[in-house]
């Protein structure tokens, strides 16, 4: 099994895609006006409109109603990213902070209220963990 993507259901696909393109620097690939994907080296962030939900199961997902998932992106320099996002991101939950597990993390909310964590490994253990992950 291979984890390949996470999908966000939103009431405004264009707005959320624009937000993630600006925040990540990754251009989206649009399949339809209701579905786009931002592809990184290791996973895909899919963004879909509410009209796609009934294709799976009516009422199975609701936009802007996430209270348990954090979308995480590994970045080279979280402090630099924080500076670049200042003035663009409206809701910073936590400025860059070194966590007990060795990552320096920046936590904010996207326009739908989803939590997003941009992080950089900073301790030798965390750096080694992610260096090993990147090696095939």
Short mmCIF file of N, CA, C and O in Angstrom, two decimals:
data_model
loop_
_atom_site.label_atom_id
_atom_site.label_comp_id
_atom_site.label_asym_id
_atom_site.label_seq_id
_atom_site.Cartn_x
_atom_site.Cartn_y
_atom_site.Cartn_z
N UNK A 1 0.84 -1.18 0.00
CA UNK A 1 0.00 0.00 0.00
C UNK A 1 0.88 1.24 0.00
O UNK A 1 1.95 1.24 0.61
N UNK A 2 0.42 2.29 -0.64
CA UNK A 2 1.17 3.54 -0.72
C UNK A 2 0.21 4.70 -0.52
O UNK A 2 -0.77 4.82 -1.26
N UNK A 3 0.47 5.52 0.46
CA UNK A 3 -0.34 6.72 0.69
C UNK A 3 0.00 7.73 -0.38
O UNK A 3 1.15 8.11 -0.55
N UNK A 4 -1.01 8.20 -1.14
CA UNK A 4 -0.71 9.07 -2.27
C UNK A 4 -1.31 10.46 -2.17
O UNK A 4 -0.79 11.40 -2.77
N UNK A 5 -2.44 10.64 -1.45
CA UNK A 5 -3.02 11.98 -1.43
C UNK A 5 -3.97 12.17 -0.26
O UNK A 5 -4.38 11.22 0.40
N UNK A 6 -4.28 13.43 -0.06
CA UNK A 6 -5.35 13.83 0.85
C UNK A 6 -6.21 14.79 0.04
O UNK A 6 -5.70 15.57 -0.77
N UNK A 7 -7.53 14.72 0.24
CA UNK A 7 -8.45 15.56 -0.52
C UNK A 7 -9.21 16.47 0.43
O UNK A 7 -9.74 16.01 1.44
N UNK A 8 -9.27 17.73 0.09
CA UNK A 8 -10.06 18.69 0.84
C UNK A 8 -11.32 19.00 0.03
O UNK A 8 -11.23 19.32 -1.15
N UNK A 9 -12.46 18.90 0.67
CA UNK A 9 -13.73 19.30 0.05
C UNK A 9 -13.98 20.74 0.46
O UNK A 9 -13.90 21.09 1.65
N UNK A 10 -14.29 21.57 -0.52
CA UNK A 10 -14.48 23.00 -0.26
C UNK A 10 -15.68 23.54 -1.03
O UNK A 10 -16.05 22.98 -2.06
N UNK A 11 -16.22 24.62 -0.54
CA UNK A 11 -17.29 25.33 -1.24
C UNK A 11 -16.75 26.28 -2.30
O UNK A 11 -17.52 26.80 -3.10
N UNK A 12 -15.43 26.52 -2.31
CA UNK A 12 -14.84 27.45 -3.27
C UNK A 12 -13.48 26.90 -3.73
O UNK A 12 -12.43 27.22 -3.16
N UNK A 13 -13.52 26.06 -4.74
CA UNK A 13 -12.32 25.38 -5.22
C UNK A 13 -11.26 26.38 -5.68
O UNK A 13 -10.10 26.27 -5.30
N UNK A 14 -11.65 27.35 -6.49
CA UNK A 14 -10.68 28.30 -7.03
C UNK A 14 -9.96 29.06 -5.91
O UNK A 14 -8.74 29.24 -5.97
N UNK A 15 -10.69 29.50 -4.89
CA UNK A 15 -10.08 30.25 -3.79
C UNK A 15 -9.07 29.38 -3.05
O UNK A 15 -7.96 29.81 -2.74
N UNK A 16 -9.45 28.13 -2.74
CA UNK A 16 -8.56 27.27 -1.97
C UNK A 16 -7.35 26.84 -2.80
O UNK A 16 -6.23 26.79 -2.28
N UNK A 17 -7.55 26.56 -4.08
CA UNK A 17 -6.42 26.22 -4.95
C UNK A 17 -5.45 27.40 -5.02
O UNK A 17 -4.23 27.23 -4.89
N UNK A 18 -5.97 28.59 -5.20
CA UNK A 18 -5.12 29.79 -5.24
C UNK A 18 -4.32 29.93 -3.95
O UNK A 18 -3.12 30.21 -3.97
N UNK A 19 -4.97 29.71 -2.81
CA UNK A 19 -4.29 29.80 -1.53
C UNK A 19 -3.12 28.82 -1.46
O UNK A 19 -2.00 29.19 -1.12
N UNK A 20 -3.37 27.54 -1.79
CA UNK A 20 -2.31 26.54 -1.69
C UNK A 20 -1.22 26.74 -2.74
O UNK A 20 -0.05 26.47 -2.46
N UNK A 21 -1.57 27.22 -3.92
CA UNK A 21 -0.53 27.53 -4.90
C UNK A 21 0.38 28.62 -4.37
O UNK A 21 1.62 28.51 -4.46
N UNK A 22 -0.18 29.65 -3.78
CA UNK A 22 0.64 30.75 -3.25
C UNK A 22 1.43 30.30 -2.03
O UNK A 22 2.60 30.66 -1.88
N UNK A 23 0.81 29.52 -1.15
CA UNK A 23 1.49 29.10 0.09
C UNK A 23 2.62 28.11 -0.19
O UNK A 23 3.65 28.16 0.48
N UNK A 24 2.44 27.22 -1.17
CA UNK A 24 3.43 26.18 -1.42
C UNK A 24 4.36 26.46 -2.59
O UNK A 24 5.42 25.85 -2.69
N UNK A 25 3.94 27.33 -3.50
CA UNK A 25 4.72 27.56 -4.71
C UNK A 25 4.54 26.45 -5.73
O UNK A 25 5.27 26.38 -6.72
N UNK A 26 3.57 25.57 -5.53
CA UNK A 26 3.29 24.46 -6.43
C UNK A 26 2.07 24.82 -7.28
O UNK A 26 1.03 25.21 -6.75
N UNK A 27 2.19 24.68 -8.59
CA UNK A 27 1.07 24.95 -9.49
C UNK A 27 0.11 23.77 -9.51
O UNK A 27 0.54 22.61 -9.53
N UNK A 28 -1.16 24.07 -9.51
CA UNK A 28 -2.19 23.02 -9.53
C UNK A 28 -2.42 22.51 -10.93
O UNK A 28 -2.29 23.25 -11.91
N UNK A 29 -2.78 21.25 -11.02
CA UNK A 29 -3.25 20.64 -12.25
C UNK A 29 -4.76 20.49 -12.12
O UNK A 29 -5.24 19.80 -11.22
N UNK A 30 -5.50 21.16 -13.00
CA UNK A 30 -6.96 21.14 -12.95
C UNK A 30 -7.49 20.01 -13.84
O UNK A 30 -7.13 19.93 -15.01
N UNK A 31 -8.38 19.19 -13.29
CA UNK A 31 -9.06 18.15 -14.07
C UNK A 31 -10.40 18.69 -14.56
O UNK A 31 -10.79 18.48 -15.71
N UNK A 32 -11.11 19.37 -13.67
CA UNK A 32 -12.39 20.03 -13.98
C UNK A 32 -12.46 21.27 -13.10
O UNK A 32 -11.59 21.48 -12.24
N UNK A 33 -13.51 22.07 -13.26
CA UNK A 33 -13.65 23.24 -12.38
C UNK A 33 -13.92 22.83 -10.94
O UNK A 33 -13.80 23.65 -10.03
N UNK A 34 -14.25 21.57 -10.71
CA UNK A 34 -14.52 21.06 -9.37
C UNK A 34 -13.40 20.23 -8.78
O UNK A 34 -13.55 19.67 -7.69
N UNK A 35 -12.27 20.10 -9.48
CA UNK A 35 -11.21 19.23 -8.98
C UNK A 35 -9.85 19.65 -9.51
O UNK A 35 -9.64 19.77 -10.71
N UNK A 36 -8.91 19.85 -8.57
CA UNK A 36 -7.53 20.18 -8.91
C UNK A 36 -6.59 19.46 -7.96
O UNK A 36 -6.98 19.09 -6.84
N UNK A 37 -5.35 19.27 -8.40
CA UNK A 37 -4.34 18.61 -7.58
C UNK A 37 -3.06 19.41 -7.57
O UNK A 37 -2.63 19.92 -8.61
N UNK A 38 -2.45 19.50 -6.38
CA UNK A 38 -1.11 20.06 -6.24
C UNK A 38 -0.20 18.89 -5.93
O UNK A 38 -0.36 18.23 -4.89
N UNK A 39 0.72 18.60 -6.86
CA UNK A 39 1.59 17.44 -6.76
C UNK A 39 2.94 17.83 -6.20
O UNK A 39 3.59 18.72 -6.72
N UNK A 40 3.37 17.13 -5.15
CA UNK A 40 4.72 17.30 -4.62
C UNK A 40 5.49 16.01 -4.91
O UNK A 40 4.92 15.06 -5.45
N UNK A 41 6.73 15.94 -4.51
CA UNK A 41 7.55 14.76 -4.77
C UNK A 41 7.00 13.51 -4.07
O UNK A 41 7.19 12.40 -4.55
N UNK A 42 6.31 13.69 -2.94
CA UNK A 42 5.90 12.51 -2.18
C UNK A 42 4.39 12.30 -2.05
O UNK A 42 3.96 11.22 -1.67
N UNK A 43 3.59 13.30 -2.36
CA UNK A 43 2.14 13.14 -2.20
C UNK A 43 1.41 14.22 -2.99
O UNK A 43 2.02 15.14 -3.54
N UNK A 44 0.09 14.10 -3.00
CA UNK A 44 -0.76 15.04 -3.73
C UNK A 44 -1.77 15.64 -2.75
O UNK A 44 -2.35 14.92 -1.94
N UNK A 45 -1.96 16.95 -2.87
CA UNK A 45 -3.06 17.60 -2.17
C UNK A 45 -4.14 17.83 -3.22
O UNK A 45 -3.94 18.60 -4.17
N UNK A 46 -5.25 17.11 -3.09
CA UNK A 46 -6.37 17.25 -4.01
C UNK A 46 -7.39 18.19 -3.39
O UNK A 46 -7.63 18.15 -2.18
N UNK A 47 -7.97 19.03 -4.21
CA UNK A 47 -8.98 19.98 -3.74
C UNK A 47 -10.20 19.79 -4.64
O UNK A 47 -10.09 19.89 -5.87
N UNK A 48 -11.33 19.49 -4.01
CA UNK A 48 -12.54 19.19 -4.77
C UNK A 48 -13.72 19.99 -4.24
O UNK A 48 -13.80 20.29 -3.04
N UNK A 49 -14.63 20.31 -5.13
CA UNK A 49 -15.82 21.04 -4.75
C UNK A 49 -16.90 20.14 -4.18
O UNK A 49 -16.86 18.91 -4.31
N UNK A 50 -17.88 20.77 -3.55
CA UNK A 50 -18.97 20.03 -2.92
C UNK A 50 -19.77 19.20 -3.93
O UNK A 50 -20.37 18.20 -3.55
N UNK A 51 -19.77 19.60 -5.20
CA UNK A 51 -20.52 18.83 -6.20
C UNK A 51 -19.92 17.45 -6.43
O UNK A 51 -20.56 16.58 -7.02
N UNK A 52 -18.68 17.22 -5.98
CA UNK A 52 -18.07 15.89 -6.15
C UNK A 52 -18.48 14.92 -5.05
O UNK A 52 -18.35 13.71 -5.24
N UNK A 53 -18.96 15.41 -3.94
CA UNK A 53 -19.28 14.53 -2.80
C UNK A 53 -20.33 13.48 -3.15
O UNK A 53 -20.14 12.29 -2.83
N UNK A 54 -21.43 13.82 -3.81
CA UNK A 54 -22.43 12.78 -4.12
C UNK A 54 -21.91 11.66 -5.02
O UNK A 54 -22.50 10.58 -5.07
N UNK A 55 -20.79 11.89 -5.72
CA UNK A 55 -20.21 10.83 -6.54
C UNK A 55 -19.71 9.69 -5.66
O UNK A 55 -19.63 8.54 -6.10
N UNK A 56 -19.35 9.99 -4.42
CA UNK A 56 -18.92 8.97 -3.46
C UNK A 56 -20.11 8.52 -2.61
O UNK A 56 -20.47 7.36 -2.61
N UNK A 57 -20.67 9.44 -1.88
CA UNK A 57 -21.82 9.16 -1.02
C UNK A 57 -22.39 10.50 -0.58
O UNK A 57 -21.69 11.29 0.07
N UNK A 58 -23.64 10.79 -0.91
CA UNK A 58 -24.24 12.08 -0.54
C UNK A 58 -24.08 12.38 0.95
O UNK A 58 -24.32 11.51 1.80
N UNK A 59 -23.59 13.58 1.26
CA UNK A 59 -23.44 14.00 2.65
C UNK A 59 -22.24 13.42 3.37
O UNK A 59 -22.06 13.67 4.56
N UNK A 60 -21.39 12.67 2.68
CA UNK A 60 -20.25 12.02 3.33
C UNK A 60 -19.19 13.00 3.80
O UNK A 60 -18.44 12.71 4.73
N UNK A 61 -19.08 14.15 3.16
CA UNK A 61 -18.08 15.16 3.53
C UNK A 61 -18.73 16.53 3.50
O UNK A 61 -19.60 16.79 2.68
N UNK A 62 -18.29 17.39 4.42
CA UNK A 62 -18.79 18.77 4.49
C UNK A 62 -17.61 19.72 4.42
O UNK A 62 -16.61 19.52 5.11
N UNK A 63 -17.72 20.79 3.63
CA UNK A 63 -16.61 21.74 3.54
C UNK A 63 -16.43 22.54 4.81
O UNK A 63 -17.38 22.74 5.57
N UNK A 64 -15.21 22.98 5.05
CA UNK A 64 -14.87 23.87 6.17
C UNK A 64 -15.35 23.31 7.50
O UNK A 64 -15.83 24.04 8.35
N UNK A 65 -15.18 22.00 7.69
CA UNK A 65 -15.67 21.36 8.92
C UNK A 65 -14.63 20.41 9.52
O UNK A 65 -14.98 19.49 10.23
N UNK A 66 -13.36 20.64 9.22
CA UNK A 66 -12.30 19.77 9.72
C UNK A 66 -11.82 20.25 11.10
O UNK A 66 -11.43 21.39 11.25
N UNK A 67 -11.82 19.34 12.06
CA UNK A 67 -11.34 19.68 13.40
C UNK A 67 -10.37 18.63 13.93
O UNK A 67 -10.13 18.58 15.14
N UNK A 68 -9.84 17.79 13.03
CA UNK A 68 -8.97 16.74 13.53
C UNK A 68 -7.75 16.44 12.67
O UNK A 68 -6.87 15.72 13.11
N UNK A 69 -7.66 16.97 11.48
CA UNK A 69 -6.55 16.66 10.57
C UNK A 69 -5.68 17.90 10.39
O UNK A 69 -6.18 19.01 10.24
N UNK A 70 -4.36 17.68 10.38
CA UNK A 70 -3.41 18.74 10.08
C UNK A 70 -2.70 18.34 8.79
O UNK A 70 -2.16 17.24 8.69
N UNK A 71 -2.71 19.21 7.80
CA UNK A 71 -2.04 18.98 6.53
C UNK A 71 -0.60 19.46 6.69
O UNK A 71 -0.38 20.61 7.06
N UNK A 72 0.37 18.57 6.44
CA UNK A 72 1.76 18.90 6.74
C UNK A 72 2.64 18.90 5.50
O UNK A 72 2.54 18.02 4.65
N UNK A 73 3.51 19.91 5.44
CA UNK A 73 4.46 20.06 4.35
C UNK A 73 5.86 20.23 4.93
O UNK A 73 6.08 21.08 5.79
N UNK A 74 6.81 19.44 4.44
CA UNK A 74 8.21 19.58 4.79
C UNK A 74 8.80 20.71 3.94
O UNK A 74 8.65 20.70 2.71
N UNK A 75 9.43 21.68 4.58
CA UNK A 75 10.03 22.82 3.88
C UNK A 75 11.49 22.97 4.29
O UNK A 75 11.89 22.50 5.36
N UNK A 76 12.28 23.61 3.45
CA UNK A 76 13.71 23.78 3.73
C UNK A 76 13.99 24.71 4.90
O UNK A 76 14.92 24.49 5.66
N UNK A 77 13.22 25.79 5.03
CA UNK A 77 13.49 26.80 6.05
C UNK A 77 12.16 27.40 6.51
O UNK A 77 11.64 28.33 5.90
N UNK A 78 11.63 26.86 7.58
CA UNK A 78 10.30 27.28 8.04
C UNK A 78 10.26 28.75 8.46
O UNK A 78 9.24 29.42 8.29
N UNK A 79 11.36 29.27 8.97
CA UNK A 79 11.37 30.68 9.36
C UNK A 79 11.27 31.59 8.14
O UNK A 79 10.55 32.60 8.16
N UNK A 80 11.96 31.23 7.07
CA UNK A 80 11.87 32.00 5.82
C UNK A 80 10.45 31.90 5.25
O UNK A 80 9.88 32.90 4.82
N UNK A 81 9.88 30.70 5.28
CA UNK A 81 8.51 30.52 4.79
C UNK A 81 7.54 31.38 5.60
O UNK A 81 6.64 32.01 5.04
N UNK A 82 7.73 31.43 6.90
CA UNK A 82 6.87 32.26 7.75
C UNK A 82 6.94 33.72 7.32
O UNK A 82 5.92 34.39 7.19
N UNK A 83 8.15 34.20 7.11
CA UNK A 83 8.31 35.59 6.65
C UNK A 83 7.59 35.81 5.31
O UNK A 83 6.92 36.82 5.10
N UNK A 84 7.72 34.84 4.40
CA UNK A 84 7.09 34.97 3.08
C UNK A 84 5.57 34.93 3.16
O UNK A 84 4.89 35.53 2.33
N UNK A 85 5.03 34.20 4.12
CA UNK A 85 3.57 34.06 4.24
C UNK A 85 2.94 35.20 5.04
O UNK A 85 1.72 35.39 4.98
N UNK A 86 3.74 35.93 5.80
CA UNK A 86 3.21 37.05 6.58
C UNK A 86 2.60 38.07 5.63
O UNK A 86 3.20 38.42 4.62
N UNK A 87 1.41 38.52 5.93
CA UNK A 87 0.70 39.44 5.06
C UNK A 87 -0.20 38.72 4.07
O UNK A 87 -1.05 39.33 3.44
N UNK A 88 0.00 37.41 3.91
CA UNK A 88 -0.83 36.60 3.02
C UNK A 88 -1.74 35.68 3.84
O UNK A 88 -2.94 35.67 3.66
N UNK A 89 -1.15 34.91 4.75
CA UNK A 89 -1.93 34.04 5.63
C UNK A 89 -2.61 34.91 6.66
O UNK A 89 -1.96 35.75 7.30
N UNK A 90 -3.90 34.72 6.85
CA UNK A 90 -4.66 35.55 7.78
C UNK A 90 -4.72 34.98 9.19
O UNK A 90 -4.98 35.72 10.13
N UNK A 91 -4.51 33.66 9.35
CA UNK A 91 -4.71 33.05 10.66
C UNK A 91 -3.53 32.16 11.04
O UNK A 91 -3.54 30.96 10.80
N UNK A 92 -2.49 32.77 11.61
CA UNK A 92 -1.38 31.99 12.16
C UNK A 92 -1.81 31.48 13.52
O UNK A 92 -2.20 32.26 14.40
N UNK A 93 -1.72 30.19 13.72
CA UNK A 93 -2.07 29.56 14.99
C UNK A 93 -0.83 29.54 15.90
O UNK A 93 -0.93 29.74 17.10
N UNK A 94 0.32 29.29 15.28
CA UNK A 94 1.59 29.24 16.02
C UNK A 94 2.72 29.66 15.10
O UNK A 94 2.85 29.15 14.00
N UNK A 95 3.50 30.63 15.55
CA UNK A 95 4.68 31.03 14.79
C UNK A 95 5.72 29.92 14.89
O UNK A 95 5.58 29.00 15.70
N UNK A 96 6.79 29.96 14.09
CA UNK A 96 7.76 28.87 14.13
C UNK A 96 8.24 28.57 15.55
O UNK A 96 8.71 29.45 16.27
N UNK A 97 8.08 27.31 15.90
CA UNK A 97 8.40 26.82 17.24
C UNK A 97 9.05 25.45 17.11
O UNK A 97 8.58 24.62 16.34
N UNK A 98 10.12 25.22 17.85
CA UNK A 98 10.76 23.91 17.83
C UNK A 98 9.99 22.97 18.75
O UNK A 98 9.83 23.25 19.94
N UNK A 99 9.51 21.87 18.17
CA UNK A 99 8.69 20.91 18.88
C UNK A 99 9.57 19.87 19.57
O UNK A 99 10.72 19.66 19.17
N UNK A 100 9.04 19.18 20.60
CA UNK A 100 9.83 18.19 21.33
C UNK A 100 10.37 17.05 20.45
O UNK A 100 11.38 16.43 20.79
N UNK A 101 9.74 16.78 19.31
CA UNK A 101 10.19 15.69 18.43
C UNK A 101 11.21 16.15 17.40
O UNK A 101 11.61 15.39 16.53
N UNK A 102 11.63 17.43 17.46
CA UNK A 102 12.75 17.89 16.66
C UNK A 102 12.44 18.65 15.39
O UNK A 102 13.35 19.00 14.65
N UNK A 103 11.17 18.93 15.16
CA UNK A 103 10.80 19.74 13.99
C UNK A 103 10.50 21.16 14.44
O UNK A 103 9.90 21.38 15.49
N UNK A 104 10.89 22.11 13.63
CA UNK A 104 10.50 23.51 13.83
C UNK A 104 9.25 23.72 12.98
O UNK A 104 9.29 23.54 11.76
N UNK A 105 8.14 24.05 13.62
CA UNK A 105 6.83 24.04 12.98
C UNK A 105 6.17 25.40 12.96
O UNK A 105 6.25 26.16 13.92
N UNK A 106 5.47 25.66 11.86
CA UNK A 106 4.64 26.84 11.67
C UNK A 106 3.22 26.33 11.42
O UNK A 106 2.99 25.58 10.47
N UNK A 107 2.28 26.71 12.26
CA UNK A 107 0.91 26.22 12.14
C UNK A 107 -0.01 27.39 11.81
O UNK A 107 0.02 28.43 12.46
N UNK A 108 -0.83 27.20 10.77
CA UNK A 108 -1.78 28.23 10.36
C UNK A 108 -3.03 27.58 9.79
O UNK A 108 -3.07 26.37 9.60
N UNK A 109 -4.04 28.40 9.54
CA UNK A 109 -5.29 27.89 8.96
C UNK A 109 -5.42 28.39 7.52
O UNK A 109 -5.09 29.52 7.22
N UNK A 110 -5.92 27.50 6.65
CA UNK A 110 -6.23 27.90 5.29
C UNK A 110 -7.57 28.64 5.29
O UNK A 110 -8.20 28.75 6.35
N UNK A 111 -8.02 29.17 4.16
CA UNK A 111 -9.27 29.94 4.15
C UNK A 111 -10.51 29.16 4.60
O UNK A 111 -11.51 29.76 5.01
N UNK A 112 -10.47 27.82 4.53
CA UNK A 112 -11.59 27.00 5.01
C UNK A 112 -11.44 26.61 6.48
O UNK A 112 -12.27 25.90 7.03
N UNK A 113 -10.36 27.04 7.12
CA UNK A 113 -10.14 26.73 8.53
C UNK A 113 -9.36 25.46 8.79
O UNK A 113 -9.15 25.09 9.94
N UNK A 114 -8.89 24.78 7.73
CA UNK A 114 -8.07 23.58 7.92
C UNK A 114 -6.71 23.97 8.48
O UNK A 114 -6.12 24.96 8.05
N UNK A 115 -6.21 23.18 9.41
CA UNK A 115 -4.88 23.42 9.97
C UNK A 115 -3.81 22.95 9.00
O UNK A 115 -3.90 21.86 8.43
N UNK A 116 -2.79 23.78 8.82
CA UNK A 116 -1.66 23.48 7.95
C UNK A 116 -0.39 23.66 8.76
O UNK A 116 -0.23 24.65 9.48
N UNK A 117 0.51 22.69 8.66
CA UNK A 117 1.79 22.75 9.36
C UNK A 117 2.91 22.70 8.32
O UNK A 117 3.02 21.75 7.57
N UNK A 118 3.70 23.76 8.26
CA UNK A 118 4.93 23.75 7.48
C UNK A 118 6.04 23.52 8.51
O UNK A 118 6.09 24.21 9.53
N UNK A 119 6.92 22.55 8.25
CA UNK A 119 7.94 22.24 9.25
C UNK A 119 9.28 21.94 8.61
O UNK A 119 9.36 21.53 7.45
N UNK A 120 10.33 22.17 9.41
CA UNK A 120 11.71 21.87 9.04
C UNK A 120 12.33 21.05 10.17
O UNK A 120 12.30 21.50 11.32
N UNK A 121 12.87 19.88 9.88
CA UNK A 121 13.59 19.13 10.92
C UNK A 121 14.83 19.92 11.34
O UNK A 121 15.56 20.42 10.48
N UNK A 122 15.05 20.03 12.67
CA UNK A 122 16.20 20.81 13.14
C UNK A 122 17.13 20.04 14.07
O UNK A 122 18.29 20.40 14.19
N UNK A 123 16.64 19.01 14.74
CA UNK A 123 17.54 18.22 15.58
C UNK A 123 18.19 17.14 14.72
O UNK A 123 17.67 16.79 13.65
N UNK A 124 19.30 16.61 15.17
CA UNK A 124 19.99 15.59 14.38
C UNK A 124 19.11 14.37 14.15
O UNK A 124 19.12 13.79 13.05
N UNK A 125 18.32 13.98 15.13
CA UNK A 125 17.42 12.83 14.98
C UNK A 125 16.35 13.10 13.93
O UNK A 125 16.08 12.26 13.07
N UNK A 126 15.74 14.28 13.98
CA UNK A 126 14.69 14.62 13.01
C UNK A 126 15.28 14.76 11.61
O UNK A 126 14.69 14.30 10.63
N UNK A 127 16.44 15.39 11.50
CA UNK A 127 17.10 15.54 10.20
C UNK A 127 17.39 14.15 9.61
O UNK A 127 17.11 13.89 8.44
N UNK A 128 17.92 13.25 10.43
CA UNK A 128 18.24 11.89 9.97
C UNK A 128 16.98 11.15 9.55
O UNK A 128 16.98 10.43 8.54
N UNK A 129 15.90 11.32 10.28
CA UNK A 129 14.64 10.65 9.97
C UNK A 129 14.16 11.05 8.57
O UNK A 129 13.79 10.18 7.77
N UNK A 130 14.19 12.32 8.25
CA UNK A 130 13.69 12.77 6.96
C UNK A 130 14.71 12.57 5.85
O UNK A 130 14.34 12.39 4.69
N UNK A 131 15.99 12.53 6.16
CA UNK A 131 17.01 12.24 5.16
C UNK A 131 16.87 10.78 4.71
O UNK A 131 16.95 10.48 3.52
N UNK A 132 16.61 9.89 5.65
CA UNK A 132 16.43 8.47 5.33
C UNK A 132 15.17 8.27 4.51
O UNK A 132 15.13 7.44 3.61
N UNK A 133 14.16 9.04 4.76
CA UNK A 133 12.89 8.95 4.04
C UNK A 133 13.07 9.34 2.58
O UNK A 133 12.43 8.79 1.70
N UNK A 134 13.93 10.30 2.31
CA UNK A 134 14.12 10.80 0.96
C UNK A 134 14.95 9.86 0.10
O UNK A 134 14.93 9.94 -1.12
N UNK A 135 15.69 8.94 0.72
CA UNK A 135 16.53 8.01 -0.02
C UNK A 135 15.70 6.81 -0.46
O UNK A 135 15.05 6.19 0.35
N UNK A 136 15.73 6.48 -1.78
CA UNK A 136 14.91 5.34 -2.26
C UNK A 136 15.41 4.02 -1.71
O UNK A 136 16.49 3.81 -1.36
#
